Amino acid sequence: MAEFIPPGTRWIDLPERFPMHRGGVLEHGRMAYETWGTLAPDGSNAVLVLTGMSPNAHAAANEGNPDRGWWEPMLGPGGPIDTDRWFVVSVNTLGSCKGSTGPASPHPVTGEPYRLDFPELSIEDCADAAAHVVRALGIERLACVVGNSMGGMVALSLLARHPGIARTHLNISGAARALSWTIAIRSLQREAIRLDPHFNNGHYDDADYPESGMRMARKLGVITYRSALEWHGRFGRVRLDAEHMEGEPFGLEFQVESYLEAHARRFVRSFDPNCYLYLSRAMDWFDLGDHCAERPGAASDAHTRAGLESIRVEKALAIGAETDILFPVEQQRAIAEGLAAGGAQSDFVSMPSPQGHDAFLVDYDRFGPAVRGFLDGI
Amino acid sequence: MAEFIPPGTRWIDLPERFPMHRGGVLEHGRMAYETWGTLAPDGSNAVLVLTGMSPNAHAAANEGNPDRGWWEPMLGPGGPIDTDRWFVVSVNTLGSCKGSTGPASPHPVTGEPYRLDFPELSIEDCADAAAHVVRALGIERLACVVGNSMGGMVALSLLARHPGIARTHLNISGAARALSWTIAIRSLQREAIRLDPHFNNGHYDDADYPESGMRMARKLGVITYRSALEWHGRFGRVRLDAEHMEGEPFGLEFQVESYLEAHARRFVRSFDPNCYLYLSRAMDWFDLGDHCAERPGAASDAHTRAGLESIRVEKALAIGAETDILFPVEQQRAIAEGLAAGGAQSDFVSMPSPQGHDAFLVDYDRFGPAVRGFLDGI
C-alpha cells in the first residue's frame, strides 16, 4: 500500500469538501500536477493534458524533474506540443496513487489509507477535479484540452460539465463511453485482483500483497493494448534460452511470455491495486450520454450522441489507431462526428499504426505530426 | 476430474504403442468419433471434420445421438456439408476429455487419470491419431479434410505428414502456426489455471477443483473469440436488475459481465483443466514450418511458407472472419496462398462477420454458402 509520487510534483488542494458525482464527499483532497512553458499574460496559451489510467503527471522532463516522461517525444520546446508556445499543464488523475488523492492516500482523519472506503469514483469526478486545477492556476479558458485513452473520457466529461473551459479539443484513442467488450476485459482484470487471496478485500500490505492478481490484470492489459500482427513482428515464435526457460510444466517458454512477465512484474509493485480497481470501474461506468439521460446508466446511443453534440468547442480532432481493439477507431470517429454536429470544426484521423491502443505512446512518427498540425491551426 | 462423453460415441483403438511427436509413447489410447451418411463403395465421398479445442465429436444430430451438435446447421441432409452426398467423420481430438484419450483418461496400468503424466501433446499427435481413424475406417483418400480453428492446424499437419490422405482441404479460421499475441493470450489462460491453489499441480478432484482459474481462462477465451462492435450490439451498456447485481464492491453490474459469468460457469465443470492445459500448449507449439526446419522451434516465416507449399491437394479454400483477433484473417490468406504455391487451386475468403473467431459457429448465413459452394465444386 503506497503512493508513487515523482520528484518535482506540485499540488493544488481541492475544496475542503469536494462533492463526488455518485454521492459522498471527498475531504481535504489534493491534485498533483506539473507544468511546462509559461502562461501568457492574457492566459490564452494554456493546454491541459489528461492521461490514461496509470501514468503520473510527469509527461516529459521539466525543471522540477529532468527524468524522461511518459510522453517525452510529444511535449517540449519545438515538439508537437511546443512548450515554447504553450503553457502545458498535466494532472495526475483523481483516484490515482501517483500524487492526487485516491484509495491509497491517507484518510485525513484516521491517517490510514482509504482503501475501499474511498468514495465511489467516476470519470466525472476526475473531470471536476481537473477543472479545479485549471481554475486554481488562474486559467479562464484553455486553448486546448488534450486527452488520451481514459484521459479522452475525462476530457469529454470536462467539456460537457464545464462549458467554455476550453476553446478546442484533441481526443486521442479516447471514447465517449465504455463498450461492453472493453467492460468485459476490465471486469476480468478486476476479478483477477479480487480473486487473489492476498487482496483481502483491499486490506493488503507490502508483505502480503495481491501480486499474482495484479500480474494477471497487467498482462491482460498489455495484451489488449497491442495487436497480433505487431507482436508477430516483434517476437515471432522465438523461444527463451534454456537458462531462462522455466523447468516446471507449462512454464514460460516463448520470448513473448517472458516479455509479458517482466512487464507485469515492473508494474505490480508500482501501482496500487485498490486504485486500479477504482479507476478501472470508473471507465466502465462512463457514458457521456448520462449527461443527457434521465438517470445514470439509462443512456442510449442517442443520448451519447446528444452528449457530444452538447459540447461547444471551436475546433476538434479525434485520432485513433486502426488496430486498437480496446477503444476501437469507430469510437473516435463518433467523437469527431458528434462534436461536428455540435458546431465544431472537427476532424477524425484513423492511423494505420500496428501498435493498437498503445500507438499514441509509441508511433510518434504518425501521432506527432497530427498533434502538431492540430495545435498549429488553433 | 472426469471425461465428458456424449451418447452414441464410437471408438477406434490407436496402435497399442502410439509414438508421440515430442517423445514418449501413448499406450492403449483410443479415438472417439461419430459419422453421418454412408461411405460410397469406392470410398470417394469421405469428409473428415477436425474440431476446435473444446468440442466433442458430436458435430450434429445423428442416429446414435439425436441431440443438437455444435455445428448442427452446417452438417446434415441437404446442409452445407450434405450428408446425403458425403460420408462425414468427426473425431474428438487426441488429448481431449470428450472420448479420445487425454490427461483425464485412466492410465492403462494404474487405472488412475494420467493428469500431468500424460506425454507432451502436439498438434502433430492429433493429426497422426486422426489419420489412424481415417485408415481404420477403410478410407484410402478423403474427398476433403475440413478443419476449424485448432482443427485447421491439425488439418494442415495431417496433410503435411500424410501425403495423399485428402484430395481437397477446407480451412476455416485456422492457422499454419501460432502467433505470439495468441500465445500470450493462451499463456495467460494457462497461468490463471496454474495459479489457482486448487489446481495443485494437476491433482485436483471434484471437491477441490480449480474453479476460479478455469473460470478466468474461459472468460478470457470467450472475450477473445468475439469483437467489441458485436458485443456492443448485443449487450450495449445494459445493467443487471437490482436483484442480479452483486452487492459486494466491484461485483457484477453489467449484463455483459453476467453473460460471461454464466458462460464460464457452464464450461468449467465440463472441461478437464489438465486437458485444457495440454491442448492450449499444443496450439502454441504448432508451426507447420517445423516440418521443414532443421529442428522444432527453428522455423522462420519461410519455413512456414515452405510447409504450406509442401502440401499437395487439388483444391483448397481458406475462410476467415475480418474481426477475428485470435486467428487473424492474414493467417487464412497465408494458408490459401501457400497451398496455391504448392499447386492447389486455392481460394481465400474474408468474411465481414462481426463475431470474430467464433463466426464459423454463428454466422451460418455467410459460412454456410461458402462451405457448400466449395464442396459442390470438388
mmCIF file with all atom_site columns, N, CA and C in Angstrom, chain A residues 177-181 185 187 191-192 194 215-216 219-220 223 228 231-232 236-237 239 248 250 253-254 257 277 284-287 297, chain B residues 177-181 185 187 191-192 194 215-216 219-220 223 228 231-232 236-237 239 248 250 253-254 257 277 281 284-287 297:
data_model
loop_
_atom_site.group_PDB
_atom_site.id
_atom_site.type_symbol
_atom_site.label_atom_id
_atom_site.label_alt_id
_atom_site.label_comp_id
_atom_site.label_asym_id
_atom_site.label_entity_id
_atom_site.label_seq_id
_atom_site.pdbx_PDB_ins_code
_atom_site.Cartn_x
_atom_site.Cartn_y
_atom_site.Cartn_z
_atom_site.occupancy
_atom_site.B_iso_or_equiv
_atom_site.pdbx_formal_charge
_atom_site.auth_seq_id
_atom_site.auth_comp_id
_atom_site.auth_asym_id
_atom_site.auth_atom_id
_atom_site.pdbx_PDB_model_num
ATOM 1   N N  . ARG A 1 177 ? -17.887 6.696   -24.278 1.00 0.00 ? 177 ARG A N  1
ATOM 2   C CA . ARG A 1 177 ? -18.476 5.736   -23.329 1.00 0.00 ? 177 ARG A CA 1
ATOM 3   C C  . ARG A 1 177 ? -17.693 4.431   -23.430 1.00 0.00 ? 177 ARG A C  1
ATOM 4   N N  . ALA A 1 178 ? -17.848 3.597   -22.416 1.00 0.00 ? 178 ALA A N  1
ATOM 5   C CA . ALA A 1 178 ? -17.200 2.288   -22.429 1.00 0.00 ? 178 ALA A CA 1
ATOM 6   C C  . ALA A 1 178 ? -18.065 1.308   -23.217 1.00 0.00 ? 178 ALA A C  1
ATOM 7   N N  . LEU A 1 179 ? -17.438 0.520   -24.060 1.00 0.00 ? 179 LEU A N  1
ATOM 8   C CA . LEU A 1 179 ? -18.133 -0.541  -24.792 1.00 0.00 ? 179 LEU A CA 1
ATOM 9   C C  . LEU A 1 179 ? -18.165 -1.815  -23.947 1.00 0.00 ? 179 LEU A C  1
ATOM 10  N N  . SER A 1 180 ? -19.157 -2.645  -24.206 1.00 0.00 ? 180 SER A N  1
ATOM 11  C CA . SER A 1 180 ? -19.326 -3.844  -23.363 1.00 0.00 ? 180 SER A CA 1
ATOM 12  C C  . SER A 1 180 ? -18.132 -4.795  -23.456 1.00 0.00 ? 180 SER A C  1
ATOM 13  N N  . TRP A 1 181 ? -17.513 -4.895  -24.620 1.00 0.00 ? 181 TRP A N  1
ATOM 14  C CA . TRP A 1 181 ? -16.367 -5.789  -24.768 1.00 0.00 ? 181 TRP A CA 1
ATOM 15  C C  . TRP A 1 181 ? -15.215 -5.305  -23.884 1.00 0.00 ? 181 TRP A C  1
ATOM 16  N N  . ILE A 1 185 ? -13.281 -6.992  -20.569 1.00 0.00 ? 185 ILE A N  1
ATOM 17  C CA . ILE A 1 185 ? -11.833 -7.090  -20.320 1.00 0.00 ? 185 ILE A CA 1
ATOM 18  C C  . ILE A 1 185 ? -11.508 -6.515  -18.938 1.00 0.00 ? 185 ILE A C  1
ATOM 19  N N  . SER A 1 187 ? -13.469 -5.979  -16.407 1.00 0.00 ? 187 SER A N  1
ATOM 20  C CA . SER A 1 187 ? -14.106 -6.778  -15.350 1.00 0.00 ? 187 SER A CA 1
ATOM 21  C C  . SER A 1 187 ? -13.228 -7.985  -15.006 1.00 0.00 ? 187 SER A C  1
ATOM 22  N N  . GLU A 1 191 ? -11.465 -8.929  -11.588 1.00 0.00 ? 191 GLU A N  1
ATOM 23  C CA . GLU A 1 191 ? -11.720 -10.236 -10.973 1.00 0.00 ? 191 GLU A CA 1
ATOM 24  C C  . GLU A 1 191 ? -10.409 -10.919 -10.592 1.00 0.00 ? 191 GLU A C  1
ATOM 25  N N  . ALA A 1 192 ? -9.399  -10.782 -11.457 1.00 0.00 ? 192 ALA A N  1
ATOM 26  C CA . ALA A 1 192 ? -8.099  -11.402 -11.149 1.00 0.00 ? 192 ALA A CA 1
ATOM 27  C C  . ALA A 1 192 ? -7.543  -10.837 -9.848  1.00 0.00 ? 192 ALA A C  1
ATOM 28  N N  . ARG A 1 194 ? -9.346  -9.307  -7.392  1.00 0.00 ? 194 ARG A N  1
ATOM 29  C CA . ARG A 1 194 ? -10.239 -9.639  -6.278  1.00 0.00 ? 194 ARG A CA 1
ATOM 30  C C  . ARG A 1 194 ? -10.118 -11.103 -5.864  1.00 0.00 ? 194 ARG A C  1
ATOM 31  N N  . ARG A 1 215 ? -0.546  -9.152  -11.416 1.00 0.00 ? 215 ARG A N  1
ATOM 32  C CA . ARG A 1 215 ? 0.252   -9.579  -12.566 1.00 0.00 ? 215 ARG A CA 1
ATOM 33  C C  . ARG A 1 215 ? -0.667  -10.036 -13.699 1.00 0.00 ? 215 ARG A C  1
ATOM 34  N N  . MET A 1 216 ? -1.697  -10.802 -13.342 1.00 0.00 ? 216 MET A N  1
ATOM 35  C CA . MET A 1 216 ? -2.663  -11.237 -14.354 1.00 0.00 ? 216 MET A CA 1
ATOM 36  C C  . MET A 1 216 ? -3.350  -10.031 -14.991 1.00 0.00 ? 216 MET A C  1
ATOM 37  N N  . LYS A 1 219 ? -0.945  -8.164  -17.291 1.00 0.00 ? 219 LYS A N  1
ATOM 38  C CA . LYS A 1 219 ? -0.669  -8.902  -18.528 1.00 0.00 ? 219 LYS A CA 1
ATOM 39  C C  . LYS A 1 219 ? -1.839  -8.780  -19.503 1.00 0.00 ? 219 LYS A C  1
ATOM 40  N N  . LEU A 1 220 ? -3.039  -8.925  -18.957 1.00 0.00 ? 220 LEU A N  1
ATOM 41  C CA . LEU A 1 220 ? -4.207  -8.809  -19.826 1.00 0.00 ? 220 LEU A CA 1
ATOM 42  C C  . LEU A 1 220 ? -4.285  -7.399  -20.407 1.00 0.00 ? 220 LEU A C  1
ATOM 43  N N  . ILE A 1 223 ? -1.600  -7.087  -23.182 1.00 0.00 ? 223 ILE A N  1
ATOM 44  C CA . ILE A 1 223 ? -2.021  -7.834  -24.374 1.00 0.00 ? 223 ILE A CA 1
ATOM 45  C C  . ILE A 1 223 ? -3.061  -7.037  -25.165 1.00 0.00 ? 223 ILE A C  1
ATOM 46  N N  . ALA A 1 228 ? -2.096  -8.477  -32.728 1.00 0.00 ? 228 ALA A N  1
ATOM 47  C CA . ALA A 1 228 ? -1.453  -9.741  -33.094 1.00 0.00 ? 228 ALA A CA 1
ATOM 48  C C  . ALA A 1 228 ? -0.337  -9.517  -34.116 1.00 0.00 ? 228 ALA A C  1
ATOM 49  N N  . TRP A 1 231 ? 2.913   -7.842  -32.676 1.00 0.00 ? 231 TRP A N  1
ATOM 50  C CA . TRP A 1 231 ? 3.725   -8.733  -31.850 1.00 0.00 ? 231 TRP A CA 1
ATOM 51  C C  . TRP A 1 231 ? 4.385   -9.826  -32.673 1.00 0.00 ? 231 TRP A C  1
ATOM 52  N N  . HIS A 1 232 ? 3.753   -10.219 -33.775 1.00 0.00 ? 232 HIS A N  1
ATOM 53  C CA . HIS A 1 232 ? 4.414   -11.211 -34.613 1.00 0.00 ? 232 HIS A CA 1
ATOM 54  C C  . HIS A 1 232 ? 5.736   -10.649 -35.124 1.00 0.00 ? 232 HIS A C  1
ATOM 55  N N  . GLY A 1 236 ? 7.817   -12.819 -32.949 1.00 0.00 ? 236 GLY A N  1
ATOM 56  C CA . GLY A 1 236 ? 7.742   -14.037 -33.754 1.00 0.00 ? 236 GLY A CA 1
ATOM 57  C C  . GLY A 1 236 ? 7.404   -15.217 -32.860 1.00 0.00 ? 236 GLY A C  1
ATOM 58  N N  . ARG A 1 237 ? 8.113   -16.310 -33.073 1.00 0.00 ? 237 ARG A N  1
ATOM 59  C CA . ARG A 1 237 ? 7.906   -17.505 -32.246 1.00 0.00 ? 237 ARG A CA 1
ATOM 60  C C  . ARG A 1 237 ? 9.211   -17.861 -31.522 1.00 0.00 ? 237 ARG A C  1
ATOM 61  N N  . ARG A 1 239 ? 11.932  -18.687 -28.982 1.00 0.00 ? 239 ARG A N  1
ATOM 62  C CA . ARG A 1 239 ? 11.942  -19.344 -27.677 1.00 0.00 ? 239 ARG A CA 1
ATOM 63  C C  . ARG A 1 239 ? 12.935  -18.647 -26.758 1.00 0.00 ? 239 ARG A C  1
ATOM 64  N N  . GLU A 1 248 ? 9.367   -25.942 -14.833 1.00 0.00 ? 248 GLU A N  1
ATOM 65  C CA . GLU A 1 248 ? 8.094   -26.540 -14.412 1.00 0.00 ? 248 GLU A CA 1
ATOM 66  C C  . GLU A 1 248 ? 7.139   -26.738 -15.595 1.00 0.00 ? 248 GLU A C  1
ATOM 67  N N  . PHE A 1 250 ? 4.374   -26.370 -18.154 1.00 0.00 ? 250 PHE A N  1
ATOM 68  C CA . PHE A 1 250 ? 3.584   -25.233 -18.619 1.00 0.00 ? 250 PHE A CA 1
ATOM 69  C C  . PHE A 1 250 ? 4.186   -23.900 -18.175 1.00 0.00 ? 250 PHE A C  1
ATOM 70  N N  . GLU A 1 253 ? 8.110   -20.292 -21.913 1.00 0.00 ? 253 GLU A N  1
ATOM 71  C CA . GLU A 1 253 ? 8.903   -20.938 -22.946 1.00 0.00 ? 253 GLU A CA 1
ATOM 72  C C  . GLU A 1 253 ? 9.192   -19.993 -24.112 1.00 0.00 ? 253 GLU A C  1
ATOM 73  N N  . PHE A 1 254 ? 8.203   -19.143 -24.432 1.00 0.00 ? 254 PHE A N  1
ATOM 74  C CA . PHE A 1 254 ? 8.365   -18.218 -25.550 1.00 0.00 ? 254 PHE A CA 1
ATOM 75  C C  . PHE A 1 254 ? 8.807   -16.838 -25.050 1.00 0.00 ? 254 PHE A C  1
ATOM 76  N N  . GLU A 1 257 ? 6.150   -14.557 -23.731 1.00 0.00 ? 257 GLU A N  1
ATOM 77  C CA . GLU A 1 257 ? 5.693   -14.815 -22.360 1.00 0.00 ? 257 GLU A CA 1
ATOM 78  C C  . GLU A 1 257 ? 6.624   -14.153 -21.349 1.00 0.00 ? 257 GLU A C  1
ATOM 79  N N  . LEU A 1 277 ? -8.544  -0.821  -9.162  1.00 0.00 ? 277 LEU A N  1
ATOM 80  C CA . LEU A 1 277 ? -9.961  -1.194  -9.187  1.00 0.00 ? 277 LEU A CA 1
ATOM 81  C C  . LEU A 1 277 ? -10.856 0.031   -9.365  1.00 0.00 ? 277 LEU A C  1
ATOM 82  N N  . ASP A 1 284 ? -15.577 1.916   -16.853 1.00 0.00 ? 284 ASP A N  1
ATOM 83  C CA . ASP A 1 284 ? -16.768 1.129   -17.220 1.00 0.00 ? 284 ASP A CA 1
ATOM 84  C C  . ASP A 1 284 ? -18.041 1.958   -17.052 1.00 0.00 ? 284 ASP A C  1
ATOM 85  N N  . TRP A 1 285 ? -18.089 2.709   -15.981 1.00 0.00 ? 285 TRP A N  1
ATOM 86  C CA . TRP A 1 285 ? -19.296 3.490   -15.691 1.00 0.00 ? 285 TRP A CA 1
ATOM 87  C C  . TRP A 1 285 ? -19.509 4.626   -16.689 1.00 0.00 ? 285 TRP A C  1
ATOM 88  N N  . PHE A 1 286 ? -18.430 5.066   -17.334 1.00 0.00 ? 286 PHE A N  1
ATOM 89  C CA . PHE A 1 286 ? -18.547 6.318   -18.086 1.00 0.00 ? 286 PHE A CA 1
ATOM 90  C C  . PHE A 1 286 ? -19.377 6.193   -19.355 1.00 0.00 ? 286 PHE A C  1
ATOM 91  N N  . ASP A 1 287 ? -20.338 7.076   -19.457 1.00 0.00 ? 287 ASP A N  1
ATOM 92  C CA . ASP A 1 287 ? -21.093 7.286   -20.691 1.00 0.00 ? 287 ASP A CA 1
ATOM 93  C C  . ASP A 1 287 ? -21.452 8.759   -20.729 1.00 0.00 ? 287 ASP A C  1
ATOM 94  N N  . GLY A 1 297 ? -26.838 5.565   -16.297 1.00 0.00 ? 297 GLY A N  1
ATOM 95  C CA . GLY A 1 297 ? -26.987 4.188   -16.746 1.00 0.00 ? 297 GLY A CA 1
ATOM 96  C C  . GLY A 1 297 ? -28.134 3.999   -17.709 1.00 0.00 ? 297 GLY A C  1
ATOM 97  N N  . ARG B 1 177 ? 0.444   -21.651 -38.023 1.00 0.00 ? 177 ARG B N  1
ATOM 98  C CA . ARG B 1 177 ? 1.289   -21.562 -36.821 1.00 0.00 ? 177 ARG B CA 1
ATOM 99  C C  . ARG B 1 177 ? 0.612   -20.628 -35.834 1.00 0.00 ? 177 ARG B C  1
ATOM 100 N N  . ALA B 1 178 ? 1.043   -20.721 -34.580 1.00 0.00 ? 178 ALA B N  1
ATOM 101 C CA . ALA B 1 178 ? 0.521   -19.813 -33.559 1.00 0.00 ? 178 ALA B CA 1
ATOM 102 C C  . ALA B 1 178 ? 1.285   -18.492 -33.607 1.00 0.00 ? 178 ALA B C  1
ATOM 103 N N  . LEU B 1 179 ? 0.561   -17.395 -33.519 1.00 0.00 ? 179 LEU B N  1
ATOM 104 C CA . LEU B 1 179 ? 1.181   -16.066 -33.441 1.00 0.00 ? 179 LEU B CA 1
ATOM 105 C C  . LEU B 1 179 ? 1.503   -15.733 -31.985 1.00 0.00 ? 179 LEU B C  1
ATOM 106 N N  . SER B 1 180 ? 2.485   -14.883 -31.801 1.00 0.00 ? 180 SER B N  1
ATOM 107 C CA . SER B 1 180 ? 2.923   -14.580 -30.424 1.00 0.00 ? 180 SER B CA 1
ATOM 108 C C  . SER B 1 180 ? 1.820   -13.932 -29.592 1.00 0.00 ? 180 SER B C  1
ATOM 109 N N  . TRP B 1 181 ? 0.990   -13.099 -30.202 1.00 0.00 ? 181 TRP B N  1
ATOM 110 C CA . TRP B 1 181 ? -0.096  -12.454 -29.447 1.00 0.00 ? 181 TRP B CA 1
ATOM 111 C C  . TRP B 1 181 ? -1.075  -13.501 -28.921 1.00 0.00 ? 181 TRP B C  1
ATOM 112 N N  . ILE B 1 185 ? -2.145  -14.738 -25.063 1.00 0.00 ? 185 ILE B N  1
ATOM 113 C CA . ILE B 1 185 ? -3.493  -14.969 -24.533 1.00 0.00 ? 185 ILE B CA 1
ATOM 114 C C  . ILE B 1 185 ? -3.581  -16.356 -23.896 1.00 0.00 ? 185 ILE B C  1
ATOM 115 N N  . SER B 1 187 ? -1.195  -18.316 -22.918 1.00 0.00 ? 187 SER B N  1
ATOM 116 C CA . SER B 1 187 ? -0.298  -18.425 -21.767 1.00 0.00 ? 187 SER B CA 1
ATOM 117 C C  . SER B 1 187 ? -0.980  -17.869 -20.519 1.00 0.00 ? 187 SER B C  1
ATOM 118 N N  . GLU B 1 191 ? -1.927  -19.701 -17.134 1.00 0.00 ? 191 GLU B N  1
ATOM 119 C CA . GLU B 1 191 ? -1.442  -19.157 -15.864 1.00 0.00 ? 191 GLU B CA 1
ATOM 120 C C  . GLU B 1 191 ? -2.582  -19.041 -14.853 1.00 0.00 ? 191 GLU B C  1
ATOM 121 N N  . ALA B 1 192 ? -3.745  -18.620 -15.339 1.00 0.00 ? 192 ALA B N  1
ATOM 122 C CA . ALA B 1 192 ? -4.897  -18.493 -14.433 1.00 0.00 ? 192 ALA B CA 1
ATOM 123 C C  . ALA B 1 192 ? -5.225  -19.847 -13.799 1.00 0.00 ? 192 ALA B C  1
ATOM 124 N N  . ARG B 1 194 ? -3.097  -22.481 -13.516 1.00 0.00 ? 194 ARG B N  1
ATOM 125 C CA . ARG B 1 194 ? -1.968  -22.932 -12.693 1.00 0.00 ? 194 ARG B CA 1
ATOM 126 C C  . ARG B 1 194 ? -1.889  -22.167 -11.376 1.00 0.00 ? 194 ARG B C  1
ATOM 127 N N  . ARG B 1 215 ? -12.527 -20.549 -14.619 1.00 0.00 ? 215 ARG B N  1
ATOM 128 C CA . ARG B 1 215 ? -13.494 -19.511 -14.963 1.00 0.00 ? 215 ARG B CA 1
ATOM 129 C C  . ARG B 1 215 ? -12.793 -18.333 -15.638 1.00 0.00 ? 215 ARG B C  1
ATOM 130 N N  . MET B 1 216 ? -11.661 -17.931 -15.060 1.00 0.00 ? 216 MET B N  1
ATOM 131 C CA . MET B 1 216 ? -10.895 -16.842 -15.671 1.00 0.00 ? 216 MET B CA 1
ATOM 132 C C  . MET B 1 216 ? -10.440 -17.217 -17.082 1.00 0.00 ? 216 MET B C  1
ATOM 133 N N  . LYS B 1 219 ? -13.406 -17.182 -19.464 1.00 0.00 ? 219 LYS B N  1
ATOM 134 C CA . LYS B 1 219 ? -13.870 -15.819 -19.767 1.00 0.00 ? 219 LYS B CA 1
ATOM 135 C C  . LYS B 1 219 ? -12.929 -15.137 -20.768 1.00 0.00 ? 219 LYS B C  1
ATOM 136 N N  . LEU B 1 220 ? -11.645 -15.308 -20.540 1.00 0.00 ? 220 LEU B N  1
ATOM 137 C CA . LEU B 1 220 ? -10.693 -14.699 -21.467 1.00 0.00 ? 220 LEU B CA 1
ATOM 138 C C  . LEU B 1 220 ? -10.854 -15.311 -22.847 1.00 0.00 ? 220 LEU B C  1
ATOM 139 N N  . ILE B 1 223 ? -14.065 -13.848 -24.429 1.00 0.00 ? 223 ILE B N  1
ATOM 140 C CA . ILE B 1 223 ? -13.831 -12.451 -24.835 1.00 0.00 ? 223 ILE B CA 1
ATOM 141 C C  . ILE B 1 223 ? -13.045 -12.393 -26.143 1.00 0.00 ? 223 ILE B C  1
ATOM 142 N N  . ALA B 1 228 ? -15.412 -6.236  -30.204 1.00 0.00 ? 228 ALA B N  1
ATOM 143 C CA . ALA B 1 228 ? -16.018 -5.126  -29.464 1.00 0.00 ? 228 ALA B CA 1
ATOM 144 C C  . ALA B 1 228 ? -17.334 -4.679  -30.098 1.00 0.00 ? 228 ALA B C  1
ATOM 145 N N  . TRP B 1 231 ? -20.346 -7.137  -29.588 1.00 0.00 ? 231 TRP B N  1
ATOM 146 C CA . TRP B 1 231 ? -20.891 -7.128  -28.226 1.00 0.00 ? 231 TRP B CA 1
ATOM 147 C C  . TRP B 1 231 ? -21.608 -5.826  -27.912 1.00 0.00 ? 231 TRP B C  1
ATOM 148 N N  . HIS B 1 232 ? -21.173 -4.748  -28.551 1.00 0.00 ? 232 HIS B N  1
ATOM 149 C CA . HIS B 1 232 ? -21.920 -3.506  -28.320 1.00 0.00 ? 232 HIS B CA 1
ATOM 150 C C  . HIS B 1 232 ? -23.355 -3.670  -28.786 1.00 0.00 ? 232 HIS B C  1
ATOM 151 N N  . GLY B 1 236 ? -24.771 -3.765  -25.335 1.00 0.00 ? 236 GLY B N  1
ATOM 152 C CA . GLY B 1 236 ? -24.762 -2.337  -25.069 1.00 0.00 ? 236 GLY B CA 1
ATOM 153 C C  . GLY B 1 236 ? -24.156 -2.068  -23.709 1.00 0.00 ? 236 GLY B C  1
ATOM 154 N N  . ARG B 1 237 ? -24.811 -1.188  -22.956 1.00 0.00 ? 237 ARG B N  1
ATOM 155 C CA . ARG B 1 237 ? -24.336 -0.885  -21.604 1.00 0.00 ? 237 ARG B CA 1
ATOM 156 C C  . ARG B 1 237 ? -25.422 -1.241  -20.589 1.00 0.00 ? 237 ARG B C  1
ATOM 157 N N  . ARG B 1 239 ? -27.494 -2.620  -17.699 1.00 0.00 ? 239 ARG B N  1
ATOM 158 C CA . ARG B 1 239 ? -27.176 -3.043  -16.338 1.00 0.00 ? 239 ARG B CA 1
ATOM 159 C C  . ARG B 1 239 ? -28.013 -4.262  -15.963 1.00 0.00 ? 239 ARG B C  1
ATOM 160 N N  . GLU B 1 248 ? -21.493 -6.911  -3.371  1.00 0.00 ? 248 GLU B N  1
ATOM 161 C CA . GLU B 1 248 ? -20.117 -6.673  -2.915  1.00 0.00 ? 248 GLU B CA 1
ATOM 162 C C  . GLU B 1 248 ? -19.422 -5.639  -3.804  1.00 0.00 ? 248 GLU B C  1
ATOM 163 N N  . PHE B 1 250 ? -17.254 -3.915  -6.401  1.00 0.00 ? 250 PHE B N  1
ATOM 164 C CA . PHE B 1 250 ? -16.684 -4.346  -7.671  1.00 0.00 ? 250 PHE B CA 1
ATOM 165 C C  . PHE B 1 250 ? -17.297 -5.656  -8.160  1.00 0.00 ? 250 PHE B C  1
ATOM 166 N N  . GLU B 1 253 ? -22.174 -6.011  -12.449 1.00 0.00 ? 253 GLU B N  1
ATOM 167 C CA . GLU B 1 253 ? -23.103 -4.900  -12.578 1.00 0.00 ? 253 GLU B CA 1
ATOM 168 C C  . GLU B 1 253 ? -23.695 -4.811  -13.979 1.00 0.00 ? 253 GLU B C  1
ATOM 169 N N  . PHE B 1 254 ? -22.881 -5.117  -14.992 1.00 0.00 ? 254 PHE B N  1
ATOM 170 C CA . PHE B 1 254 ? -23.340 -5.029  -16.373 1.00 0.00 ? 254 PHE B CA 1
ATOM 171 C C  . PHE B 1 254 ? -23.786 -6.398  -16.877 1.00 0.00 ? 254 PHE B C  1
ATOM 172 N N  . GLU B 1 257 ? -21.133 -8.737  -18.072 1.00 0.00 ? 257 GLU B N  1
ATOM 173 C CA . GLU B 1 257 ? -20.385 -9.453  -17.037 1.00 0.00 ? 257 GLU B CA 1
ATOM 174 C C  . GLU B 1 257 ? -21.133 -10.707 -16.598 1.00 0.00 ? 257 GLU B C  1
ATOM 175 N N  . LEU B 1 277 ? -4.945  -27.443 -20.430 1.00 0.00 ? 277 LEU B N  1
ATOM 176 C CA . LEU B 1 277 ? -3.540  -27.033 -20.491 1.00 0.00 ? 277 LEU B CA 1
ATOM 177 C C  . LEU B 1 277 ? -2.804  -27.715 -21.640 1.00 0.00 ? 277 LEU B C  1
ATOM 178 N N  . ARG B 1 281 ? -1.388  -25.630 -24.921 1.00 0.00 ? 281 ARG B N  1
ATOM 179 C CA . ARG B 1 281 ? 0.052   -25.584 -25.206 1.00 0.00 ? 281 ARG B CA 1
ATOM 180 C C  . ARG B 1 281 ? 0.361   -26.186 -26.572 1.00 0.00 ? 281 ARG B C  1
ATOM 181 N N  . ASP B 1 284 ? 0.129   -23.532 -29.094 1.00 0.00 ? 284 ASP B N  1
ATOM 182 C CA . ASP B 1 284 ? 1.277   -22.622 -29.061 1.00 0.00 ? 284 ASP B CA 1
ATOM 183 C C  . ASP B 1 284 ? 2.481   -23.216 -29.770 1.00 0.00 ? 284 ASP B C  1
ATOM 184 N N  . TRP B 1 285 ? 2.685   -24.504 -29.549 1.00 0.00 ? 285 TRP B N  1
ATOM 185 C CA . TRP B 1 285 ? 3.857   -25.157 -30.134 1.00 0.00 ? 285 TRP B CA 1
ATOM 186 C C  . TRP B 1 285 ? 3.766   -25.257 -31.653 1.00 0.00 ? 285 TRP B C  1
ATOM 187 N N  . PHE B 1 286 ? 2.551   -25.238 -32.179 1.00 0.00 ? 286 PHE B N  1
ATOM 188 C CA . PHE B 1 286 ? 2.399   -25.604 -33.594 1.00 0.00 ? 286 PHE B CA 1
ATOM 189 C C  . PHE B 1 286 ? 2.955   -24.564 -34.555 1.00 0.00 ? 286 PHE B C  1
ATOM 190 N N  . ASP B 1 287 ? 3.798   -25.056 -35.441 1.00 0.00 ? 287 ASP B N  1
ATOM 191 C CA . ASP B 1 287 ? 4.253   -24.289 -36.596 1.00 0.00 ? 287 ASP B CA 1
ATOM 192 C C  . ASP B 1 287 ? 4.481   -25.294 -37.710 1.00 0.00 ? 287 ASP B C  1
ATOM 193 N N  . GLY B 1 297 ? 10.911  -25.588 -33.520 1.00 0.00 ? 297 GLY B N  1
ATOM 194 C CA . GLY B 1 297 ? 11.092  -24.275 -32.910 1.00 0.00 ? 297 GLY B CA 1
ATOM 195 C C  . GLY B 1 297 ? 12.019  -23.379 -33.702 1.00 0.00 ? 297 GLY B C  1
#
